[in-house]
């Protein structure tokens, strides 16, 4: 299931970064390079973990690529499936908030009504420090 | 790292550099803007004209700096941009947070109408083109104060684009000369603010407050340098700038740093830097490693934002659910540029003075009240208000409404001056006294200190004659054309008359007597 989520995110992200397409699919081979995997792992904090997972991703991309079989010449791309809906405008009134106890219930650690997080951003280990798995 | 709410991109001008070329676009995609308090914000992007810096050391190639400002401004509203929790500063941590603000699963953003109106109003005030259709996007990055892992912004198609703002700049020696400049606004966008992080170094933890509503106005600067005619250079982003003064310093420093690096054969990294106030320099921010990939994607939970004007307003539409740009335009208050133009037309004052009158809170009203009650010329009033009155205020660090001198009192003083009851020098003395001791009127002070101008011209002529007789050497100097000689004589006459004679009149009489 996570593969689908990653795929959806991947697809729209790919739309933004067309430059990567050639790296993933240079001659229609459907391979996702190690470089892209590493990049995705850093950006999305997912762990592909194994060659099988990457293969699954590649299959999912290939499956979605079948959309290209549809002739979309002259068809304006949609912004989103909601684009014909009305965007509801809310009146500027205070109607929620004031529930700090409820909110903090789920927090692992709190200090005086603050959520507690680790300091700053913790860097991911570099490529060579990670668990290596064979990716050819 | 807080996310701006309203972001605009401005390219600012560098004050320290001398030559100013025509503007050029800064080649960056992201908009800057104003962030709003709470989960509402407005950003706008302004573009600066190109600046050319003379290279001091190697001196061959000219460098041009390009600066873009991201300004985050808080929208004044009761509730947040996407939720109904309150916007209020200094509230207990996490007390103004709804389930959506805490990014709990299953919650959705609901757009605040007031924020859209504010964005349109800002766009109109800044001469922007309002996009009748604008879109919301997600900008992804990981930070503890951004619980959703993304910020909702308007990267692709923001609510307003291509605006401009006219402003005045002091240049030249001692900043005497004031010139009018225009800065381009690339875009204005609505976006969420992130939470507030309090770093606890001691316990190696960060405390998170998701209230938002911090920092009403924040600026980040984007800076690059290049040789004119060549492509734009790599830019750096400088954050953590709290005032206009530090903004200027940081930009100056960064431009010079980049020039130095490039001239020494090094490369500029596309990085985020922070401004160290104590050292007066920019330093790399440790948290930001390399170029951020924000993985922009359309916000799937928000349809496009559609705005209308009177012509395109759909019939029978719920007024609560549609926004009419024309209606908002009608509700705009008189903009500063209009007020300035009126001042120039009505009173014949210089453009730079019109800026000065509007830049101080309450000064315009003060000026207009003085004008109402005095017969003195507007030019005279302008000079007194902008130079002497404002000078006194600034020296004592006072606001206009804290002034011990009221418009009526100043008007009375200017009337005395206009009727030539007192000289200009005497008027200044009276003003000083008025500032110190409340309750006395200008007329009272004038008569108490006997500052009235001598009305008897003949008596004055006799004094001048006597002084000239008493100082033949000075008269000789004067005949030889020494300009300082006549000033000495004027000074002597003034002393004899206890400063009750107008120096201009004395000068005329002395010159007349010299010729005869």
mmCIF file of C-alpha atoms in Angstrom, chain B residues 42 116-134 157-163 188 305-309 323-326 328-329 332:
data_model
loop_
_atom_site.group_PDB
_atom_site.id
_atom_site.type_symbol
_atom_site.label_atom_id
_atom_site.label_comp_id
_atom_site.label_asym_id
_atom_site.label_seq_id
_atom_site.Cartn_x
_atom_site.Cartn_y
_atom_site.Cartn_z
ATOM 1 C CA UNK B 42 0.637 36.786 2.704
ATOM 2 C CA UNK B 116 -8.523 36.325 0.668
ATOM 3 C CA UNK B 117 -9.955 39.844 0.834
ATOM 4 C CA UNK B 118 -6.802 41.047 2.545
ATOM 5 C CA UNK B 119 -4.655 39.468 -0.138
ATOM 6 C CA UNK B 120 -6.701 41.073 -2.917
ATOM 7 C CA UNK B 121 -6.570 44.429 -1.173
ATOM 8 C CA UNK B 122 -2.811 44.187 -0.809
ATOM 9 C CA UNK B 123 -2.474 43.199 -4.444
ATOM 10 C CA UNK B 124 -4.558 46.173 -5.551
ATOM 11 C CA UNK B 125 -2.640 48.567 -3.323
ATOM 12 C CA UNK B 126 0.599 47.336 -4.855
ATOM 13 C CA UNK B 127 -0.624 47.721 -8.447
ATOM 14 C CA UNK B 128 -0.678 43.985 -9.044
ATOM 15 C CA UNK B 129 -2.674 42.009 -11.536
ATOM 16 C CA UNK B 130 -5.135 39.950 -9.530
ATOM 17 C CA UNK B 131 -5.379 36.380 -10.782
ATOM 18 C CA UNK B 132 -9.038 35.480 -11.012
ATOM 19 C CA UNK B 133 -7.986 31.885 -10.609
ATOM 20 C CA UNK B 134 -5.235 30.966 -8.193
ATOM 21 C CA UNK B 157 -0.377 30.408 -9.539
ATOM 22 C CA UNK B 158 -0.564 32.936 -6.732
ATOM 23 C CA UNK B 159 -3.359 35.372 -6.080
ATOM 24 C CA UNK B 160 -1.569 38.490 -7.371
ATOM 25 C CA UNK B 161 1.397 39.147 -9.686
ATOM 26 C CA UNK B 162 3.390 41.890 -11.382
ATOM 27 C CA UNK B 163 2.957 44.829 -9.066
ATOM 28 C CA UNK B 188 1.792 37.934 -3.642
ATOM 29 C CA UNK B 305 -9.679 29.934 -5.739
ATOM 30 C CA UNK B 306 -11.916 31.879 -8.102
ATOM 31 C CA UNK B 307 -12.383 35.624 -7.838
ATOM 32 C CA UNK B 308 -14.848 37.745 -9.726
ATOM 33 C CA UNK B 309 -15.403 41.302 -10.742
ATOM 34 C CA UNK B 323 -15.365 37.756 -3.763
ATOM 35 C CA UNK B 324 -15.754 40.786 -6.016
ATOM 36 C CA UNK B 325 -12.455 42.452 -6.824
ATOM 37 C CA UNK B 326 -14.187 45.672 -7.886
ATOM 38 C CA UNK B 328 -12.693 45.506 -2.714
ATOM 39 C CA UNK B 329 -11.093 48.135 -4.907
ATOM 40 C CA UNK B 332 -9.456 50.716 -0.583
#
